[in-house]
mmCIF file of C-alpha atoms and ligand atoms in Angstrom:
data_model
loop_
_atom_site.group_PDB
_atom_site.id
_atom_site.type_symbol
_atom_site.label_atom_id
_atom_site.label_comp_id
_atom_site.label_asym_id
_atom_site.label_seq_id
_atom_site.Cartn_x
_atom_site.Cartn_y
_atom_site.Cartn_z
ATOM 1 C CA UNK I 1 20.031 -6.051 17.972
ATOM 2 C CA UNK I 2 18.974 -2.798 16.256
ATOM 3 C CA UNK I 3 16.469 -2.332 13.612
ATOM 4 C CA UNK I 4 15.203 -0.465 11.375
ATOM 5 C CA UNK I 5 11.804 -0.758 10.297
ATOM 6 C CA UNK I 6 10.649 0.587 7.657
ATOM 7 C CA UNK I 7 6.880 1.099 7.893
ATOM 8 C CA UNK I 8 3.543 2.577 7.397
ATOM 9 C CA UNK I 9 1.740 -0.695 7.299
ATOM 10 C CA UNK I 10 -0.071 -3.236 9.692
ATOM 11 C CA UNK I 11 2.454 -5.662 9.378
ATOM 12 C CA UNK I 12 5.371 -3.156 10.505
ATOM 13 C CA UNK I 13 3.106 -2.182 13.844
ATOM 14 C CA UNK I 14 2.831 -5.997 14.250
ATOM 15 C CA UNK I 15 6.369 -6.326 13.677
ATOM 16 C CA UNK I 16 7.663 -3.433 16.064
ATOM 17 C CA UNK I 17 5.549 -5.140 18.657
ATOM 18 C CA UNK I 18 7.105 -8.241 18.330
ATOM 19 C CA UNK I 19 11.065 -6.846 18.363
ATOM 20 C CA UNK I 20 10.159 -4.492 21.283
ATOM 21 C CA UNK I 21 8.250 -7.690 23.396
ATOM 22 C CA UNK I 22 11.287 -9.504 22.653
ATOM 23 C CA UNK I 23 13.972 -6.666 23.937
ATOM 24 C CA UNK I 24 15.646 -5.877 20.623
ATOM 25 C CA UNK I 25 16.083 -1.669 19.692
ATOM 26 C CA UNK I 26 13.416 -0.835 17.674
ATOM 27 C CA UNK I 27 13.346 2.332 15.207
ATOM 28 C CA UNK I 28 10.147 2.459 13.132
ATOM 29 C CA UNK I 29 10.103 5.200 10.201
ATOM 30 C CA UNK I 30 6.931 6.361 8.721
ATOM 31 C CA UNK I 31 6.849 8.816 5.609
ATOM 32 C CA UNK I 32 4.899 11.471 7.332
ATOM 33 C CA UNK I 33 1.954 11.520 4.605
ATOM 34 C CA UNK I 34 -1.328 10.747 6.530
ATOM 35 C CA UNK I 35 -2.218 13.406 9.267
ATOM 36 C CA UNK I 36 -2.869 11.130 11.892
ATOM 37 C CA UNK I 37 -0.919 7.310 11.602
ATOM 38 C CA UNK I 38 -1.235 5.082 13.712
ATOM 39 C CA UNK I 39 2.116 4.694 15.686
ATOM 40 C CA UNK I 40 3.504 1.639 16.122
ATOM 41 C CA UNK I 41 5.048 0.727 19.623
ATOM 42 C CA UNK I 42 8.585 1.420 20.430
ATOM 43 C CA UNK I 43 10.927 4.742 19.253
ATOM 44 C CA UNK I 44 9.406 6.499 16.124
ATOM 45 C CA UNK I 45 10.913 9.038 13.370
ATOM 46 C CA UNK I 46 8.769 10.826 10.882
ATOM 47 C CA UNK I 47 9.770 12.037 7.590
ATOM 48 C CA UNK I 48 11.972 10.999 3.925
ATOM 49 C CA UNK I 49 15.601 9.986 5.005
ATOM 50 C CA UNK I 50 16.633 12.291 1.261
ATOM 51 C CA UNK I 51 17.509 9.364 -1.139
ATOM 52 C CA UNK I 52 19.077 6.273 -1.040
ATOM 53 C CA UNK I 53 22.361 8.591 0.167
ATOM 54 C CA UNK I 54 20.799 10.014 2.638
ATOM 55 C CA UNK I 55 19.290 6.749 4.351
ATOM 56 C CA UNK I 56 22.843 5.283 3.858
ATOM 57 C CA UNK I 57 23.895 8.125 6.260
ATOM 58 C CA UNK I 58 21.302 7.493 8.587
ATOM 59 C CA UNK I 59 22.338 3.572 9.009
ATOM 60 C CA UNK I 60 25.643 4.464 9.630
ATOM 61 C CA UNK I 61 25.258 7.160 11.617
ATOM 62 C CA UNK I 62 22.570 4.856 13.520
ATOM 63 C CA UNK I 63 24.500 2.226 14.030
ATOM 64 C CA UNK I 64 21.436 0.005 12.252
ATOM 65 C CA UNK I 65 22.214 -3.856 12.533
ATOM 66 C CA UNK I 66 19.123 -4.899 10.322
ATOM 67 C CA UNK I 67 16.479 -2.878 7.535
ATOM 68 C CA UNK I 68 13.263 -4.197 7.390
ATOM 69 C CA UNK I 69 11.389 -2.685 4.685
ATOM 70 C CA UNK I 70 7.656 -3.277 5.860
ATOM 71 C CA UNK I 71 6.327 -0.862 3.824
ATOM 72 C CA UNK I 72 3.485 -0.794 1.073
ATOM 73 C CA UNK I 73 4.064 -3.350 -1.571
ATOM 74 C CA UNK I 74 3.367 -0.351 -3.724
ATOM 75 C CA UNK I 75 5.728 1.703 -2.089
ATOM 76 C CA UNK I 76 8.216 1.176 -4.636
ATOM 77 C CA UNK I 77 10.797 4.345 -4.206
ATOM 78 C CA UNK I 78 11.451 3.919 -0.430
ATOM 79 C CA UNK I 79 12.029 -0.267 -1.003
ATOM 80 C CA UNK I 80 14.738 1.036 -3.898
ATOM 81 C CA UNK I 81 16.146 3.057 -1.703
ATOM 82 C CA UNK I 82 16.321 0.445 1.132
ATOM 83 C CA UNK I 83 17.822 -2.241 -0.915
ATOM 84 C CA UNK I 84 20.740 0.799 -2.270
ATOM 85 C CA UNK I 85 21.494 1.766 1.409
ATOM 86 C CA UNK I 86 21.831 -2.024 2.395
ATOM 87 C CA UNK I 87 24.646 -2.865 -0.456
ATOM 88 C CA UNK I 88 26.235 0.103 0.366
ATOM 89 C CA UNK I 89 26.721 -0.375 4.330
ATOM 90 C CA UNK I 90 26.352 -4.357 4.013
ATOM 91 C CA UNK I 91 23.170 -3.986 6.194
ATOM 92 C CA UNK I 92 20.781 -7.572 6.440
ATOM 93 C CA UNK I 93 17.799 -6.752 4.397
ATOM 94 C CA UNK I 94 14.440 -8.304 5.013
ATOM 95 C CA UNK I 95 11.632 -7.180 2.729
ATOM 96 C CA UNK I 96 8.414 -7.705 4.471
ATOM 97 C CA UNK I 97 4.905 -7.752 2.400
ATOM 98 C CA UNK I 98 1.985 -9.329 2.978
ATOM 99 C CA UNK I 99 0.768 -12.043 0.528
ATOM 100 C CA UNK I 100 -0.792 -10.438 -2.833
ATOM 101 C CA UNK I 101 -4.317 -11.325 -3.305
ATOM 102 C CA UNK I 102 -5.148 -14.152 -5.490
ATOM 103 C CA UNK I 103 -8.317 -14.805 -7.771
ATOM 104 C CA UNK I 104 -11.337 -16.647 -5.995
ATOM 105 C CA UNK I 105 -13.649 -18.552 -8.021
ATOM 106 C CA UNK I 106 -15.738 -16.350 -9.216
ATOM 107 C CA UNK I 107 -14.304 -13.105 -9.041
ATOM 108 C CA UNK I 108 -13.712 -11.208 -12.649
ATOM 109 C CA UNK I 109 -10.705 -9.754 -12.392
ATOM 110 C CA UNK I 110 -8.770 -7.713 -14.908
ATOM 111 C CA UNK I 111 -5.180 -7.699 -14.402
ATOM 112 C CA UNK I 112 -3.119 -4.360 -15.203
ATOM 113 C CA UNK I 113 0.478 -3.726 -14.752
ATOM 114 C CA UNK I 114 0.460 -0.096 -14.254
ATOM 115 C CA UNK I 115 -2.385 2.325 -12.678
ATOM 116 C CA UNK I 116 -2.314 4.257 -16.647
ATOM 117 C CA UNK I 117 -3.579 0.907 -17.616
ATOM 118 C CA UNK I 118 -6.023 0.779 -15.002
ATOM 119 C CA UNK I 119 -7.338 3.978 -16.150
ATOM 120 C CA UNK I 120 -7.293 3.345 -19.990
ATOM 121 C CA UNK I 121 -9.323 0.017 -18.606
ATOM 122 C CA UNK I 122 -11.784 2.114 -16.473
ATOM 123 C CA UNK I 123 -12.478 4.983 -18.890
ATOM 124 C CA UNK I 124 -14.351 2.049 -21.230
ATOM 125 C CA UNK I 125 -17.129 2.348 -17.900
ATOM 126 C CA UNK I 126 -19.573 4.840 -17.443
ATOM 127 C CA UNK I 127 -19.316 4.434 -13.028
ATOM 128 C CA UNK I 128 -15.841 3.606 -11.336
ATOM 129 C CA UNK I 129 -15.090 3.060 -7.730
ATOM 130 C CA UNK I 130 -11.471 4.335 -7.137
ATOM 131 C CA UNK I 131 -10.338 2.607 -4.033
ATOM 132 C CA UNK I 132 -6.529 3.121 -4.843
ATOM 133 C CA UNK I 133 -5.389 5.663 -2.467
ATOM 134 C CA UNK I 134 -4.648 9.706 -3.553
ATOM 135 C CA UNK I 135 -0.985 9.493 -5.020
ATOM 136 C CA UNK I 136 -1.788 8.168 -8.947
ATOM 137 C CA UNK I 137 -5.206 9.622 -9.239
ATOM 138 C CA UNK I 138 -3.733 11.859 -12.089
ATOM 139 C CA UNK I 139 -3.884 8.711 -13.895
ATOM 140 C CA UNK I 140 -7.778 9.103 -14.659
ATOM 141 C CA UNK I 141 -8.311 12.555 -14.784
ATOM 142 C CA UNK I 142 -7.761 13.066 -19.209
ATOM 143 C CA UNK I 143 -10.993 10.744 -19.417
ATOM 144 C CA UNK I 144 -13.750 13.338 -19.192
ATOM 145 C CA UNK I 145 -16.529 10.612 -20.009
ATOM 146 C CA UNK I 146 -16.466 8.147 -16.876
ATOM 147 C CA UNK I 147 -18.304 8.762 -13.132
ATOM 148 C CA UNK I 148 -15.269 8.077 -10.489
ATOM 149 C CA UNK I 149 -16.175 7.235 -7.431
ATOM 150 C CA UNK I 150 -12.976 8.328 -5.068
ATOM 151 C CA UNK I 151 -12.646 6.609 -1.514
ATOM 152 C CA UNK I 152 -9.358 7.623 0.208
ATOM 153 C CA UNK I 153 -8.279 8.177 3.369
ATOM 154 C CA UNK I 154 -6.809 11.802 3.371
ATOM 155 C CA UNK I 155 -8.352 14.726 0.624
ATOM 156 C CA UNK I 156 -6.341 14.599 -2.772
ATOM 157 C CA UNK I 157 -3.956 16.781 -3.553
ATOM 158 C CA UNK I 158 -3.773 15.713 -7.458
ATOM 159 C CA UNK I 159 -4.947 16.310 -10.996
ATOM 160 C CA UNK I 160 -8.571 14.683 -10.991
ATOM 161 C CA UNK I 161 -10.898 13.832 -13.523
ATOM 162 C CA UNK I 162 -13.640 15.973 -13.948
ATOM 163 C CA UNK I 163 -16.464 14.088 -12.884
ATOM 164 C CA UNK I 164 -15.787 12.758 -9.820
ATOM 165 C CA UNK I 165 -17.314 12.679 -6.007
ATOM 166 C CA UNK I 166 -14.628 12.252 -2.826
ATOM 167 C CA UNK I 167 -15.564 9.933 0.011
ATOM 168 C CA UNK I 168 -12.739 10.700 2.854
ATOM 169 C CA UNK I 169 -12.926 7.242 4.687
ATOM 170 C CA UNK I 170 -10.102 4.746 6.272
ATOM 171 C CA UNK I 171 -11.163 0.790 6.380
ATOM 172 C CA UNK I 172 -11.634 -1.552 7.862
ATOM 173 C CA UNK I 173 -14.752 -2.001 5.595
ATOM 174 C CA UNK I 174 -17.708 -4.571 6.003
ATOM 175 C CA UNK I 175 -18.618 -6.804 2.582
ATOM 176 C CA UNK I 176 -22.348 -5.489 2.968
ATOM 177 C CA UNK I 177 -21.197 -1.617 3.475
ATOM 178 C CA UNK I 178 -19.135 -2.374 -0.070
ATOM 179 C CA UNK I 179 -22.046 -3.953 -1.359
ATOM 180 C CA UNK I 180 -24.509 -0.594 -0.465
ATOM 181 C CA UNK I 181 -21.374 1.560 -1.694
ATOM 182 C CA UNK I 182 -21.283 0.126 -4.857
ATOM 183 C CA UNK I 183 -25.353 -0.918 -6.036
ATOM 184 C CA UNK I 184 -26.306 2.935 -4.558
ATOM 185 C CA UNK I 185 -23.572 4.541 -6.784
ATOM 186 C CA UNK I 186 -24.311 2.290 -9.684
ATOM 187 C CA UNK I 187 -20.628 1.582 -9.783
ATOM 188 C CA UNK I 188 -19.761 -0.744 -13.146
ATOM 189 C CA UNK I 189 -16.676 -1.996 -12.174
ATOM 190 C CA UNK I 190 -13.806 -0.744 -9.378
ATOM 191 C CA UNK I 191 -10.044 -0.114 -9.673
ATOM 192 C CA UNK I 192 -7.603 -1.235 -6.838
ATOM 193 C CA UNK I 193 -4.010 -2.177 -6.515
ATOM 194 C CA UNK I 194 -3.288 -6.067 -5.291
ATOM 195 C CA UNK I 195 -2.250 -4.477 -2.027
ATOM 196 C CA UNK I 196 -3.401 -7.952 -0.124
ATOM 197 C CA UNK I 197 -4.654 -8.006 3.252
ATOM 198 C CA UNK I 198 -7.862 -8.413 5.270
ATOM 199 C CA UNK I 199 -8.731 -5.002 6.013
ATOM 200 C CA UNK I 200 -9.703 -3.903 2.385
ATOM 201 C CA UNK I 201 -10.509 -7.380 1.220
ATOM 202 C CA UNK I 202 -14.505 -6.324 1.708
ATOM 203 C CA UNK I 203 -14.461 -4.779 -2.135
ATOM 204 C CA UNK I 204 -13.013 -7.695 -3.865
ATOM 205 C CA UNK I 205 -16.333 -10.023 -1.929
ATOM 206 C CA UNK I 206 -18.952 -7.332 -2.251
ATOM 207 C CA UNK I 207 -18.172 -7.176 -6.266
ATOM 208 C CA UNK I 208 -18.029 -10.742 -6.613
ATOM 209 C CA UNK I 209 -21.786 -11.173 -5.232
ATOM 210 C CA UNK I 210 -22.798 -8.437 -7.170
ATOM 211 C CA UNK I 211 -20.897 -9.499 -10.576
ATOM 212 C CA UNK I 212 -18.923 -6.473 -11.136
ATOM 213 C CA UNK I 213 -15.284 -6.439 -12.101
ATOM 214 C CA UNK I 214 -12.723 -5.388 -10.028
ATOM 215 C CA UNK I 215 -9.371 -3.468 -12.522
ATOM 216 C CA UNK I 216 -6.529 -4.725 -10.317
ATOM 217 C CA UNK I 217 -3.218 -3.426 -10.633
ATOM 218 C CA UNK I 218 -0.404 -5.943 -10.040
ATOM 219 C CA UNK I 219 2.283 -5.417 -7.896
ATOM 220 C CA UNK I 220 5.664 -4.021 -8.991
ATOM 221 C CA UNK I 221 8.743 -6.061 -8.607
ATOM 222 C CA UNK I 222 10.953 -6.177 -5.617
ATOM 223 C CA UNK I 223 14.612 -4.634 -6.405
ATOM 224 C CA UNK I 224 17.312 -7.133 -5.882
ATOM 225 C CA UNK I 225 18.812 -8.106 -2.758
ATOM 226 C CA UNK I 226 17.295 -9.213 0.802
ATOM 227 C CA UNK I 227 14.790 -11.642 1.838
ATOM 228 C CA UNK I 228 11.301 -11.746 1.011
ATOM 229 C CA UNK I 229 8.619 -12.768 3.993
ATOM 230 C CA UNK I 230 5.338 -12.485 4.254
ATOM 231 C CA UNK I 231 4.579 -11.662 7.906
ATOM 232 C CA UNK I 232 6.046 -9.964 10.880
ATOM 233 C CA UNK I 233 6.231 -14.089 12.613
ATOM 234 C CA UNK I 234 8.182 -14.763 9.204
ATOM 235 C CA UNK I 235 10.027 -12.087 9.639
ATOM 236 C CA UNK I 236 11.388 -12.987 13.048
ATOM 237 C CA UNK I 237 11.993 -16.289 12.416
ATOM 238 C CA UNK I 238 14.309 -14.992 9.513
ATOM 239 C CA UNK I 239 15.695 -12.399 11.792
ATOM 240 C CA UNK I 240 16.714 -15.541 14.040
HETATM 241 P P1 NAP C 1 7.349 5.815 -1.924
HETATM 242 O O1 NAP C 1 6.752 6.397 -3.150
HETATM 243 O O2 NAP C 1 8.094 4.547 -2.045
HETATM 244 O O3 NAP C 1 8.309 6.844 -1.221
HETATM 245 C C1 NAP C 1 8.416 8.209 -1.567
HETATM 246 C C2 NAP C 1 9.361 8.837 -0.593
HETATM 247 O O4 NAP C 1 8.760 8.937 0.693
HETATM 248 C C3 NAP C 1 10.617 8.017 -0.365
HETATM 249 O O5 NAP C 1 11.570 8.259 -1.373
HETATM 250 C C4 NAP C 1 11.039 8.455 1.012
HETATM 251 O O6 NAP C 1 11.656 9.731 0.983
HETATM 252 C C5 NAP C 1 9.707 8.661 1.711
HETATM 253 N N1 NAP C 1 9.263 7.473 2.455
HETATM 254 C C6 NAP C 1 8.394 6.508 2.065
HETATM 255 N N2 NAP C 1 8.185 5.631 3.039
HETATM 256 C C7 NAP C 1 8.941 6.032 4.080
HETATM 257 C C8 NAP C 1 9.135 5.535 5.400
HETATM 258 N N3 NAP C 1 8.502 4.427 5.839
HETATM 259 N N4 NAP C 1 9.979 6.219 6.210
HETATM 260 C C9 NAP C 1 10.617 7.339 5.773
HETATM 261 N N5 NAP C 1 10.460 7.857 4.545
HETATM 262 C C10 NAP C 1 9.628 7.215 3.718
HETATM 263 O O7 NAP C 1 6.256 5.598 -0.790
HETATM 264 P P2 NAP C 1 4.683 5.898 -0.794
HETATM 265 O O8 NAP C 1 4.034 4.970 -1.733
HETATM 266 O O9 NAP C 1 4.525 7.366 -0.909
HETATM 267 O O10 NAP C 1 4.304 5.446 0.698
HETATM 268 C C11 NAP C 1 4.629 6.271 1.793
HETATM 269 C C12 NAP C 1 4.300 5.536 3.072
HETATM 270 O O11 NAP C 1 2.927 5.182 3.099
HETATM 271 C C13 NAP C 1 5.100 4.254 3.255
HETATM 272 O O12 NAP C 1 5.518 4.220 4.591
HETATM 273 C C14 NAP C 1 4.106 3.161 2.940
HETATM 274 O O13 NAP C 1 4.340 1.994 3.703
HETATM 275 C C15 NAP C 1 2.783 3.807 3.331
HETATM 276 N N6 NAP C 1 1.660 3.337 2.521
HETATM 277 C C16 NAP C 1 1.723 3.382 1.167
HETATM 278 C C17 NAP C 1 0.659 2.907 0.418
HETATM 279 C C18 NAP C 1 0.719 2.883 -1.095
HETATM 280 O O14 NAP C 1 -0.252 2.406 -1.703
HETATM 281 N N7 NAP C 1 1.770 3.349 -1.727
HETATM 282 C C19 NAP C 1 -0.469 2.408 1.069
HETATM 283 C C20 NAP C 1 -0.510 2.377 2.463
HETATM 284 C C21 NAP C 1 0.566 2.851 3.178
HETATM 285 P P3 NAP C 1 13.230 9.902 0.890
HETATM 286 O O15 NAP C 1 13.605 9.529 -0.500
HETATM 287 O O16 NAP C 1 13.448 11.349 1.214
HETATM 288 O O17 NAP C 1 13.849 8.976 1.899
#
């Protein structure tokens, strides 16, 4: 068999090793955005495919058996674009995201559907931990009144707000690191998407212990068509 995942995410990696152990041709795509990814095993490409068009091409001309999209469940143009270029070649879709994360007892969460409502919400604090990655920071930079604190991985390349401090830094974090991150800032509250997952699950702990709300933006929809899993073992049982 010959897939196509696309990745960019733990669960892909997992997923790539788990094709390639198993002897089925493996293709991973990543976007190309972060200067140095970690590669999952098996053949790699690097870079947009140009549309929904121009990934149609590239399963045809690929001879592609099978899409996974294992990207970011807040990767919402390439997924569109996956489930366009599997109606139009009749290509299996599997869409592969790990499981959202769900209210604990005692966390105070405040539930947004968009990141401009996460901003409107955060601009009401005086200190703001912005653990939401570099693409929709534009979001918070009209609100000239509120401290954001900005952890990302790479150095933004957006409209910011104007009082702000960077901290370049990739996970996985520890719940007492979080904790010192966010009593030495005097963060109020912190903004993150429901991007689910162990590896940045730290944040949501640390601000429970210390009371503080967490803004969490809720995941967009999936666009119709192909099969929802939530882990690269679901993923090739369904591929089964
Ligand atoms: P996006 O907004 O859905 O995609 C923007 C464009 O980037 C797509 O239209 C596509 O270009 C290209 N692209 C995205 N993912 C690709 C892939 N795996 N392979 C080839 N081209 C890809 O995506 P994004 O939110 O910028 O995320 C980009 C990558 O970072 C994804 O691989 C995602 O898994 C990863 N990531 C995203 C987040 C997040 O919070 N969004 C977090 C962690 C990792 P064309 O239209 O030219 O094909």
């Amino acid at each position: 068999m010959r897939a196509l995942i696309l990745g960019g995410t733990r669960e892909a990696r997992d997923l790539a090793k788990l094709l390639v152990d198993r002897g089925d041709d493996v293709i991973s795509s990543l976007a190309g955005r972060v200067k140095n990814p970690a590669l999952p095993v098996g053949e790699v490409r690097i870079g947009g495919f140009g549309g929904p068009e121009g990934l149609t091409a590239w399963i045809k001309e690929h001879s592609i058996d099978v899409l996974i999209d294992a990207t970011h469940p807040f990767a919402e143009k390439i997924s569109l674009s996956a489930a366009t270029a599997c109606k139009a070649t009749g290509t299996p879709l599997i869409h592969l995201h790990r499981p959202a994360w769900t209210k604990q007892p005692g966390e105070q969460w405040i539930e947004v559907p968009t990141m401009d409502d996460a901003a409107r919400e955060a601009a009401t604090f005086s200190t703001i931990l912005l653990t939401i990655g570099r693409q929709k920071l534009a979001s918070f930079a009209p609100y000239d009144s509120t401290q954001f604190i900005i952890r990302c991985v790479d150095e933004p390349e957006v409209a910011l707000p104007p009082k702000h401090t960077i901290i370049l830094s990739r996970g996985p974090f520890t719940v007492d690191g979080e904790k010192e991150l966010l009593s030495t800032n005097g963060v109020e509250a912190l903004v993150t998407k429901n991007s689910g997952g162990a590896l940045t699950h730290a944040k949501l702990e640390a601000a429970r212990e210390l009371g503080i709300p967490v803004i969490i933006v809720q995941r967009p929809p999936l666009p119709e068509g192909g099969t929802l899993v939530h882990s690269a073992a679901e993923a090739v049982a369904a591929l089964s």
